[in-house]
Short mmCIF file of C-alpha atoms and ligand atoms in Angstrom, two decimals:
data_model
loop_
_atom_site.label_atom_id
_atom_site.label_comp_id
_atom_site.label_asym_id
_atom_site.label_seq_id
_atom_site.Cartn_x
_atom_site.Cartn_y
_atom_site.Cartn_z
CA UNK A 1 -22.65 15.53 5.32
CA UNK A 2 -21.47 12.95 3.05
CA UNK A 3 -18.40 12.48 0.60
CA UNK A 4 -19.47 11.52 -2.87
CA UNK A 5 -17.24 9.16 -4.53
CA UNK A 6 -16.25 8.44 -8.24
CA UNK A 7 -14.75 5.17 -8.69
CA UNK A 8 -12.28 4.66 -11.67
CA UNK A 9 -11.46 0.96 -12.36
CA UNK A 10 -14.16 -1.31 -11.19
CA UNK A 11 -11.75 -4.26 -10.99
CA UNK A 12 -10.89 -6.21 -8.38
CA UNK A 13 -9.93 -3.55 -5.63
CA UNK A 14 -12.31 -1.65 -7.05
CA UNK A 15 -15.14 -3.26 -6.53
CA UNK A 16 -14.03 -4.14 -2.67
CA UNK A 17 -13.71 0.01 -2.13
CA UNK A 18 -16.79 0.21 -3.65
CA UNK A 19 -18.55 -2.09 -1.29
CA UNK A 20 -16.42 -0.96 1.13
CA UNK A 21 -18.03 2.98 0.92
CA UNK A 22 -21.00 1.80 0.67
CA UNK A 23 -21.92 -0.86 3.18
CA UNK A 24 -19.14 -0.54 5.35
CA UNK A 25 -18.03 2.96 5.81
CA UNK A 26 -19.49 6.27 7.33
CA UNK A 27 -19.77 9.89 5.30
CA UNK A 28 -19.37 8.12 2.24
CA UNK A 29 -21.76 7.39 -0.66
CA UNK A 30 -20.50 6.32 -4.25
CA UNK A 31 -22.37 8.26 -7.85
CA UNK A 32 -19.89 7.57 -10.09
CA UNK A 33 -17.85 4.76 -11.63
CA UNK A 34 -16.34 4.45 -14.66
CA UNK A 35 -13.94 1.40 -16.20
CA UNK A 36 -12.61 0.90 -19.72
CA UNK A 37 -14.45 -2.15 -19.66
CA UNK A 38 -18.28 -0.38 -19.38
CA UNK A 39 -20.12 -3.45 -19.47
CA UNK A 40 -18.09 -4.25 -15.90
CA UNK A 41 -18.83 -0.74 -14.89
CA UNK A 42 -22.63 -0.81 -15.62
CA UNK A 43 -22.68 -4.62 -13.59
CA UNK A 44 -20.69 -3.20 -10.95
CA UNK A 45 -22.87 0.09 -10.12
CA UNK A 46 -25.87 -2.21 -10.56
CA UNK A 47 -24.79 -4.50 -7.97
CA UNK A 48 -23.37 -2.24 -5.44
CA UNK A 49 -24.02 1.06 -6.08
CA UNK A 50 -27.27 1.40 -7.56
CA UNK A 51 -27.52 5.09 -7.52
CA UNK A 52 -23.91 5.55 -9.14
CA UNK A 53 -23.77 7.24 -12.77
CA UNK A 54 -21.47 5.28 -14.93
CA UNK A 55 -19.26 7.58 -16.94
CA UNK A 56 -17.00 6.46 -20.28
CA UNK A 57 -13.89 7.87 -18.82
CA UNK A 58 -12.32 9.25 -15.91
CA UNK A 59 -12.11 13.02 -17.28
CA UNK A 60 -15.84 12.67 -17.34
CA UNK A 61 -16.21 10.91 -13.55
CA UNK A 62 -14.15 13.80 -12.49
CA UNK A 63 -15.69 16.60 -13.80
CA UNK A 64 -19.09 15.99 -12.60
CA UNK A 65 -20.44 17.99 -9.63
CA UNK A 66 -22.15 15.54 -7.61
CA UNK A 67 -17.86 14.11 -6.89
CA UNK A 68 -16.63 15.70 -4.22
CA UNK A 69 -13.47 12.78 -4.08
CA UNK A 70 -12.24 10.66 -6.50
CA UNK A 71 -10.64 6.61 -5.78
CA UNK A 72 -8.71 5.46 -8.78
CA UNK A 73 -8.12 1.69 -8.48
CA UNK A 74 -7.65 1.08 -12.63
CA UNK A 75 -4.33 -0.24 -13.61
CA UNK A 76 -0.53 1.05 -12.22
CA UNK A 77 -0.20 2.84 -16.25
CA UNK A 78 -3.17 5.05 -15.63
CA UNK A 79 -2.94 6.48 -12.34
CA UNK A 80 -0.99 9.10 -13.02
CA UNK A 81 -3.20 11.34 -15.34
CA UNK A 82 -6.03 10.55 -13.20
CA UNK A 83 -4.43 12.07 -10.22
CA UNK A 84 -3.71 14.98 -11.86
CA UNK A 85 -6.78 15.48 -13.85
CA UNK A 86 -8.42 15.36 -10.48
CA UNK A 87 -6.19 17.55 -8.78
CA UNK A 88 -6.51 19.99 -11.70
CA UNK A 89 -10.39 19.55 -10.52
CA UNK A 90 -9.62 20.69 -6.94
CA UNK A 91 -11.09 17.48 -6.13
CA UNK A 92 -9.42 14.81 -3.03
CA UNK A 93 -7.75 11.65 -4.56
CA UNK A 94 -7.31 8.62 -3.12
CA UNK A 95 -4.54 6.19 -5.32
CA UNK A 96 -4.17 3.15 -4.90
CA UNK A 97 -0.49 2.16 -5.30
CA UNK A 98 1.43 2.76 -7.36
CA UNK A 99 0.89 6.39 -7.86
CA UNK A 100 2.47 6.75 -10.86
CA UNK A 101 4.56 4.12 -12.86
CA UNK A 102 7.86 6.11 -12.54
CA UNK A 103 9.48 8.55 -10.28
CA UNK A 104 9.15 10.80 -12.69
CA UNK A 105 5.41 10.52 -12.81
CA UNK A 106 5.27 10.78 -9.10
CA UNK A 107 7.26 13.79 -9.09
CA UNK A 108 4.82 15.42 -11.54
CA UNK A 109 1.95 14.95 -9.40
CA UNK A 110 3.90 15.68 -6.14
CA UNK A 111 4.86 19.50 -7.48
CA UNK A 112 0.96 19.46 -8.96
CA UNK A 113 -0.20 18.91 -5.13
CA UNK A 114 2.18 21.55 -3.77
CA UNK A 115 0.93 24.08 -6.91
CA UNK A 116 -2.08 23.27 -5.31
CA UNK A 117 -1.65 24.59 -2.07
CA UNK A 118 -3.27 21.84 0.06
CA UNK A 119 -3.08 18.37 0.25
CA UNK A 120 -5.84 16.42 -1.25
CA UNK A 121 -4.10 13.19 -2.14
CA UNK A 122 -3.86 9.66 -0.09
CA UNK A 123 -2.04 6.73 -1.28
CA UNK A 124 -3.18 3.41 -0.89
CA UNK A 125 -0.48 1.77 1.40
CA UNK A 126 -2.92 0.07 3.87
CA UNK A 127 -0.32 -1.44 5.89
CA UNK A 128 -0.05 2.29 8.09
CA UNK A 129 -3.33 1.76 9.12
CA UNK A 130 -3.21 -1.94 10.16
CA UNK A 131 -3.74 -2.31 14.02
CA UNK A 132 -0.20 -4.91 13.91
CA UNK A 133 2.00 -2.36 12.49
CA UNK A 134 0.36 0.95 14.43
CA UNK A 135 1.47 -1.19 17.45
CA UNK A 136 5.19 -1.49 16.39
CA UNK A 137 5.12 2.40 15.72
CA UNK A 138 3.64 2.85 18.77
CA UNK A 139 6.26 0.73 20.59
CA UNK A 140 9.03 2.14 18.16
CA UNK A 141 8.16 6.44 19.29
CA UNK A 142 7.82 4.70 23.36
CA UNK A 143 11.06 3.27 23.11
CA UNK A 144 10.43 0.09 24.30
CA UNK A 145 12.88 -1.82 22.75
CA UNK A 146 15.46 1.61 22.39
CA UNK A 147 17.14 2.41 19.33
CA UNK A 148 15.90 -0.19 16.24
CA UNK A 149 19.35 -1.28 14.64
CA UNK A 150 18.25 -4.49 12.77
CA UNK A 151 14.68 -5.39 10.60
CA UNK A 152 13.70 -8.97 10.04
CA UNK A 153 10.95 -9.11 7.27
CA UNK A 154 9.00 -11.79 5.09
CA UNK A 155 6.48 -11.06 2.72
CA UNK A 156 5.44 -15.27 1.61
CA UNK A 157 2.66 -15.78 -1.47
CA UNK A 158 1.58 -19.24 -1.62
CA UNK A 159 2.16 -19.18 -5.66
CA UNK A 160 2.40 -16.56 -8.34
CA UNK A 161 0.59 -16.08 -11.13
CA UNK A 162 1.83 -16.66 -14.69
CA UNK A 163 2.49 -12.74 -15.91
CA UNK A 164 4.60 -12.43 -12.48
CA UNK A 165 7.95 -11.38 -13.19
CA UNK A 166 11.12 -11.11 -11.30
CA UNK A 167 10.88 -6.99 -10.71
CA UNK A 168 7.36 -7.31 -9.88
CA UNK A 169 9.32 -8.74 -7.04
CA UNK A 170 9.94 -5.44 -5.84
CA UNK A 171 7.24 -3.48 -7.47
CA UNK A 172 4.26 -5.39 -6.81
CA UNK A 173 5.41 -6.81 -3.34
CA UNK A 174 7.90 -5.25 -1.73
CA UNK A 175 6.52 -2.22 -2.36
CA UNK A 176 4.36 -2.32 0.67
CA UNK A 177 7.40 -3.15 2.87
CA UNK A 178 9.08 -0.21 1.16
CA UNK A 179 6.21 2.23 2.58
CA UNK A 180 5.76 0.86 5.87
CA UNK A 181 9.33 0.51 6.98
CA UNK A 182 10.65 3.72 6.45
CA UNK A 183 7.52 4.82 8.23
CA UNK A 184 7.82 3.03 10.88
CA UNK A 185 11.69 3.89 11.36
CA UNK A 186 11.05 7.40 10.31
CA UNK A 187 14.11 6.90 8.60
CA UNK A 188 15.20 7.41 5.00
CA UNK A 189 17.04 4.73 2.88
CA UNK A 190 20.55 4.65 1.62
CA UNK A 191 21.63 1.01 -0.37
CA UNK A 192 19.96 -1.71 -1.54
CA UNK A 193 21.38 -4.91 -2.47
CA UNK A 194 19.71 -7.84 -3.86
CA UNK A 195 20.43 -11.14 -3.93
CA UNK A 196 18.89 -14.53 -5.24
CA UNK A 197 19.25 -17.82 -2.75
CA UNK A 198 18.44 -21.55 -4.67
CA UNK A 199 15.60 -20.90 -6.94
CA UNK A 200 12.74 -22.88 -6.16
CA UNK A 201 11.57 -25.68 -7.87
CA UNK A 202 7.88 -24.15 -8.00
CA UNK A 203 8.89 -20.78 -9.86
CA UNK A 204 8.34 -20.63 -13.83
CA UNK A 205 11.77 -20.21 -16.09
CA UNK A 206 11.72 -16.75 -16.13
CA UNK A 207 11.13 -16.04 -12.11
CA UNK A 208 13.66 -15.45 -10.31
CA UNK A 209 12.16 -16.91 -6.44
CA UNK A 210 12.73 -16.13 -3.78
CA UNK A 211 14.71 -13.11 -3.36
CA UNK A 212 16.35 -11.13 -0.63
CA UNK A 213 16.13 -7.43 -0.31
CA UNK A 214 19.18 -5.85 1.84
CA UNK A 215 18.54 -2.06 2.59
CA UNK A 216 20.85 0.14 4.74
CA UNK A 217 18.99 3.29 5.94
CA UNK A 218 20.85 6.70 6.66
CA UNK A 219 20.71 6.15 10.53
CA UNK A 220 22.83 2.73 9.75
CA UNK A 221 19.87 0.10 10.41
CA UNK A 222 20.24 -3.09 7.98
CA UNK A 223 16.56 -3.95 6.69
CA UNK A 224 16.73 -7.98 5.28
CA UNK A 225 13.38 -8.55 3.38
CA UNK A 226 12.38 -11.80 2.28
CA UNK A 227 10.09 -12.26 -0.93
CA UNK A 228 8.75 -15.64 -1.42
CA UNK A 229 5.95 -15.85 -3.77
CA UNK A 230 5.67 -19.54 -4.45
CA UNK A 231 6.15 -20.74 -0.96
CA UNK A 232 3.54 -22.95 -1.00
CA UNK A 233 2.19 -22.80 2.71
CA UNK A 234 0.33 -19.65 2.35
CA UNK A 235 0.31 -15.73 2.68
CA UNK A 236 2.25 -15.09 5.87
CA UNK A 237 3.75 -11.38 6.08
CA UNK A 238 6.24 -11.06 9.57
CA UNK A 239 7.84 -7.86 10.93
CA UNK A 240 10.80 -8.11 13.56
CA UNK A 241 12.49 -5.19 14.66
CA UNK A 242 15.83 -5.61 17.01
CA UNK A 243 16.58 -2.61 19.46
CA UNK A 244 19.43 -1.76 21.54
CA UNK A 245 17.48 -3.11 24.69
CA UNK A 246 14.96 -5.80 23.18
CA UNK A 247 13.02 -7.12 19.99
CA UNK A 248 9.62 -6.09 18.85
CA UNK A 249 7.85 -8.32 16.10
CA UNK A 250 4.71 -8.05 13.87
CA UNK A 251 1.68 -9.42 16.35
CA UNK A 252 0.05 -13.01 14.95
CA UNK A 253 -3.38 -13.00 12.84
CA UNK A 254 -5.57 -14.00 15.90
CA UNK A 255 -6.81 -17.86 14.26
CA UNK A 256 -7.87 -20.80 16.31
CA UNK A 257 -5.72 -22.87 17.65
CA UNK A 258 -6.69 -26.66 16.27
CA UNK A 259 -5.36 -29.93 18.42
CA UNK A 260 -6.45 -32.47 16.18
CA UNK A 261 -5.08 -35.81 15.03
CA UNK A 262 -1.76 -35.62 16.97
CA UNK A 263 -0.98 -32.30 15.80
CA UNK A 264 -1.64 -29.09 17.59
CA UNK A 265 -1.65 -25.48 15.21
CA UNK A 266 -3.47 -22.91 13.38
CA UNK A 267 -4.29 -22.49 10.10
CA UNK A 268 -2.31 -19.92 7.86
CA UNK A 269 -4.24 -17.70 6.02
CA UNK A 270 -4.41 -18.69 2.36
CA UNK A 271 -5.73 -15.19 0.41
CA UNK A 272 -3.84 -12.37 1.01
CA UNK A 273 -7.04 -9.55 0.76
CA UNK A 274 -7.77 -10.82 3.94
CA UNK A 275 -4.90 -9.83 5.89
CA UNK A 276 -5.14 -6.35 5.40
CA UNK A 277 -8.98 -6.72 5.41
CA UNK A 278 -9.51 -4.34 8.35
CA UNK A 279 -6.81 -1.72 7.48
CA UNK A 280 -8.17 -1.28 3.68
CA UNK A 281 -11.63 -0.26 5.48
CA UNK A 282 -9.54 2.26 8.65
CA UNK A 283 -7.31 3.91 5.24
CA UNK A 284 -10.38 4.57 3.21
CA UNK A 285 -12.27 5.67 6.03
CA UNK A 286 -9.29 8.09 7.12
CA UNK A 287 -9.54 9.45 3.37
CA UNK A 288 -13.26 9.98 4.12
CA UNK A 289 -13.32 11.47 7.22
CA UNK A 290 -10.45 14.02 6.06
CA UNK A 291 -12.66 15.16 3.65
CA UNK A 292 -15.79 15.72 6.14
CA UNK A 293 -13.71 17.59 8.48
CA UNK A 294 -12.64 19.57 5.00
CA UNK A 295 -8.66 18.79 6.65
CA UNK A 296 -5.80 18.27 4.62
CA UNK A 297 -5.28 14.28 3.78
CA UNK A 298 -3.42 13.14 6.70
CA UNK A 299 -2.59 9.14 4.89
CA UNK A 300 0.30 8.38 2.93
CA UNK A 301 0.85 11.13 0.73
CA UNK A 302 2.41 11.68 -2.99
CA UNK A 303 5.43 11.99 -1.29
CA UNK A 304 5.51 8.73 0.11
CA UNK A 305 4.41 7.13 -3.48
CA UNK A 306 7.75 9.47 -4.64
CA UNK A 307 10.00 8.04 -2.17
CA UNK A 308 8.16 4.12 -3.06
CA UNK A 309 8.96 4.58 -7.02
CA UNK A 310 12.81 5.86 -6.42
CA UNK A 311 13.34 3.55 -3.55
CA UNK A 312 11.73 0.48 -6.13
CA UNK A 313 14.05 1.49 -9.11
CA UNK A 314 17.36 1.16 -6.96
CA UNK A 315 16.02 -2.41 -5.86
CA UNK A 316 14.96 -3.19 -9.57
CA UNK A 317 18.66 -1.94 -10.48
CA UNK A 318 19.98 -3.33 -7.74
CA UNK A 319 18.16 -6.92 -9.25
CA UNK A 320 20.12 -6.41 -12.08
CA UNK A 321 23.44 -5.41 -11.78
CA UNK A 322 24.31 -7.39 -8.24
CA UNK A 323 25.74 -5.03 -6.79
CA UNK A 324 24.58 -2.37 -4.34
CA UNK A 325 22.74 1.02 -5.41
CA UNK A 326 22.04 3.97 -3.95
CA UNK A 327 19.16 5.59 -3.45
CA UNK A 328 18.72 8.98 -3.64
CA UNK A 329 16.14 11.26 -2.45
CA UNK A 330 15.82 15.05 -2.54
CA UNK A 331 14.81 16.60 0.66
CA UNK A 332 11.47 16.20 1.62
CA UNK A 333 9.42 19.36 1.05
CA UNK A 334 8.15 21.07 4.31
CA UNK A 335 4.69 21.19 2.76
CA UNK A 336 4.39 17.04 3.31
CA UNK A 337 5.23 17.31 7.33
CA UNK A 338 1.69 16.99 8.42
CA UNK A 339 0.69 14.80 11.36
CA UNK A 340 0.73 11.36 10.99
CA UNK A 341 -2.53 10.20 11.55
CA UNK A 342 -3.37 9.34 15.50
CA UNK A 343 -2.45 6.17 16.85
CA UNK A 344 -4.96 5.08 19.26
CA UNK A 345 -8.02 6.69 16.81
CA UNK A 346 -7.25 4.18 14.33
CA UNK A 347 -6.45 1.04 16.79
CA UNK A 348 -9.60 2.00 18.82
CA UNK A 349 -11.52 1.65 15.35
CA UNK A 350 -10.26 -1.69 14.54
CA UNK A 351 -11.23 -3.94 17.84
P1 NAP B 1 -7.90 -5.28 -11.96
O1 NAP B 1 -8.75 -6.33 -11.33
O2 NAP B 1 -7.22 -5.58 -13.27
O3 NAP B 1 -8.81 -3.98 -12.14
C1 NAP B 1 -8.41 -2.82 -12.79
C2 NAP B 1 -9.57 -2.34 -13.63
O4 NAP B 1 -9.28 -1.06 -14.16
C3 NAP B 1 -9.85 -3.27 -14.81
O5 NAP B 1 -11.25 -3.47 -14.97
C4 NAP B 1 -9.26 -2.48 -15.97
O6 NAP B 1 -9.89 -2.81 -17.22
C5 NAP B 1 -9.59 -1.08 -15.54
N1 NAP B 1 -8.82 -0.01 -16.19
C6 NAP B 1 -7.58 -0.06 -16.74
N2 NAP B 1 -7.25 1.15 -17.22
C7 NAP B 1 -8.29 1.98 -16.96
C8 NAP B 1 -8.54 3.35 -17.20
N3 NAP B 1 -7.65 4.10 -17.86
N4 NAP B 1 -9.72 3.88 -16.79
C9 NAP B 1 -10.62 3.12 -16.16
N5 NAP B 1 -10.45 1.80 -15.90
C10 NAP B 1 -9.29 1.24 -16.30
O7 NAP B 1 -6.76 -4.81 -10.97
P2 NAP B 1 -6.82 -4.70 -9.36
O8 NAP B 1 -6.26 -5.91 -8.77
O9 NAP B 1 -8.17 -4.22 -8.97
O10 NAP B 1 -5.74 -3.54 -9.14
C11 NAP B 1 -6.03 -2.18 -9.43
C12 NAP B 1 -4.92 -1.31 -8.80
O11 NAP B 1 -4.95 -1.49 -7.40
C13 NAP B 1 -3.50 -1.66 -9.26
O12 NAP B 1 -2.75 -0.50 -9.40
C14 NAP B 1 -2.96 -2.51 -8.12
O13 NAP B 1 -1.55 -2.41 -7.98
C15 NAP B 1 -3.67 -1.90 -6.94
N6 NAP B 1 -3.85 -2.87 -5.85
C16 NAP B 1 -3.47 -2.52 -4.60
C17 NAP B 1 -3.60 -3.43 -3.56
C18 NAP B 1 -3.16 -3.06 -2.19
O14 NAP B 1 -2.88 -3.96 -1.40
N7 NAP B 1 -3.13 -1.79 -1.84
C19 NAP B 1 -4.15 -4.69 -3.79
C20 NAP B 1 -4.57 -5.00 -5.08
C21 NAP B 1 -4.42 -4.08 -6.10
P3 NAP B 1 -9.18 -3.96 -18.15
O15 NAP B 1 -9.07 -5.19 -17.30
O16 NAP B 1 -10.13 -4.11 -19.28
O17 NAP B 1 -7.83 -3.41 -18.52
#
């Protein structure tokens, strides 16, 4: 059996899931894409997907019958309606972030997944599926290092572009730290404080870089996250977690180790779509293989875009007023406490 796939936004993620379905992945096969820009759709179906039927808008992609599952990958503004039009389909949805633009958005597709009855939507917060941060979880539920009571995080770009702007700071970059960490905790957060150290010299007028992000979580554990997206050096994302009886931290990017000249290092890696390479293809394949097995999606769910758009607008408030913000979340409906996906099944898949 395979999954058929319509593609909306052939863009830069786009095309990667596109190649990524079909060269890469199992189950999957892509017939339809569709992009505002047609003239990248048509080149983008006739260089990877051959087969695919290019549509002039997403109500069209989705309402065909030969898509069983729809990606959307266009840009943060449209996501929303194309979630829901698909869900209004019956059809499985995989987002990439953000879900919706607002909380408000995210809600709306949230109670359209629940009307629903079953849950048919992923979120595209790769970092769950990346082998570095299934091993902290894994370490985190064995209690290795016993109760976590501090986080340690970076999140380093080696420069931003020109359209960067201060709260893309948080919604752009932190966002990803935002998914994994509550995940990883299985915690909720509480305050969020931000604050601004020496601007760098490298940052345009109207950036304010770097920034750090202070959130307190309802069991009490202080989260410090560092974003740095002119750092010069390169893209270099670290993880450490401090226990009660030791310290866990993000693993290394395995890279060889160069003695040369005097010196003795690795290189750091320079483009960040290849850190998360390998967990873009184990999330999409997760997505896939859900649908195969005709199972409920098991990724990051509408929920967790919810609790990513509230969480971001305390930070972005936060940016603004200086001052610490809460962050409030309604309970989390029963109807989102599946399973989180199995450990070793995804680790196994990434050696
Ligand atoms: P991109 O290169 O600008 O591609 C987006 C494409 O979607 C563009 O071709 C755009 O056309 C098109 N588009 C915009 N609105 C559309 C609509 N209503 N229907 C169909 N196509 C539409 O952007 P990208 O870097 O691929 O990012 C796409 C999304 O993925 C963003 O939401 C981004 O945040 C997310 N993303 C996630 C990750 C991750 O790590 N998970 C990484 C990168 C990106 P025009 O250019 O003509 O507007």
């Amino acid at each position: 059996m395979t999954v058929r796939v319509g593609v909306i936004g052939t863009g830069a993620i786009g095309q990667d899931h596109i190649r990524r379905l079909e060269c890469k992945l199992s189950g999957a096969k892509v017939t339809a894409v569709t992009d505002v820009n047609q003239d990248l759709a048509r080149k983008v179906a006739n260089t990877y997907a051959k087969q695919a039927t290019v549509y002039a808008n997403d109500r069209e992609l989705i309402a065909a019958r030969d898509v069983d599952a729809v990606l959307v990958a266009s840009w943060g503004p449209a996501h929303e309606a194309s979630v829901l039009a698909g869900l209004e389909a019956g059809k499985r949805v995989f987002c990439e972030k953000p879900l919706a633009t607002t909380a408000d958005g995210c809600m709306r597709i949230v109670e359209a997944e629940m009307a629903h009855g079953k849950r048919l939507v992923q979120v595209g917060f790769m970092r769950r599926f990346d082998s570095g941060y299934l091993q902290l979880k894994q370490a985190l539920e064995q209690e290795l290092v016993g109760e976590p009571l501090m986080v340690r995080c970076v999140h380093r770009n080696v420069e931003s572009a020109e359209s960067y702007t201060t709260d893309m700071a948080i919604t752009d970059t932190l966002i990803h730290e935002i998914d994994v960490l509550h995940w990883l905790l299985n915690d909720e957060y509480q305050h969020v404080r931000v604050l601004y150290p020496k601007k760098t010299k490298h940052a345009l007028p109207h950036l304010q870089d770097p920034q750090l992000v202070l959130l307190e979580t309802k069991k009490g554990v202080i989260i410090q996250a560092e974003i740095f997206v002119n750092c010069k050096y390169g893209y270099d994302i670290q993880c450490e977690i401090a226990g009660e009886e030791g310290v866990i931290s993000l693993p290394d990017v395995p890279a060889v180790r160069l003695c040369s000249n005097g010196r003795k290092g690795t290189e750091v890696l320079q483009d960040w779509k290849k850190r998360f390479e390998a967990a873009y293809d184990v999330e999409l394949q997760a997505f896939i293989d859900d649908g195969l097995k005709d199972e409920p999606a098991s990724g990051p769910s509408a929920w967790d875009g919810y609790v990513a758009a509230v969480t971001a607008d305390a930070c972005v408030k936060a940016q603004e007023s200086g001052r610490e913000e809460s962050i409030e979340l309604p309970k989390k409906p029963a109807f989102f406490n599946t399973q989180q996906p199995r450990l070793s099944k995804y680790r196994r898949r990434q050696r």
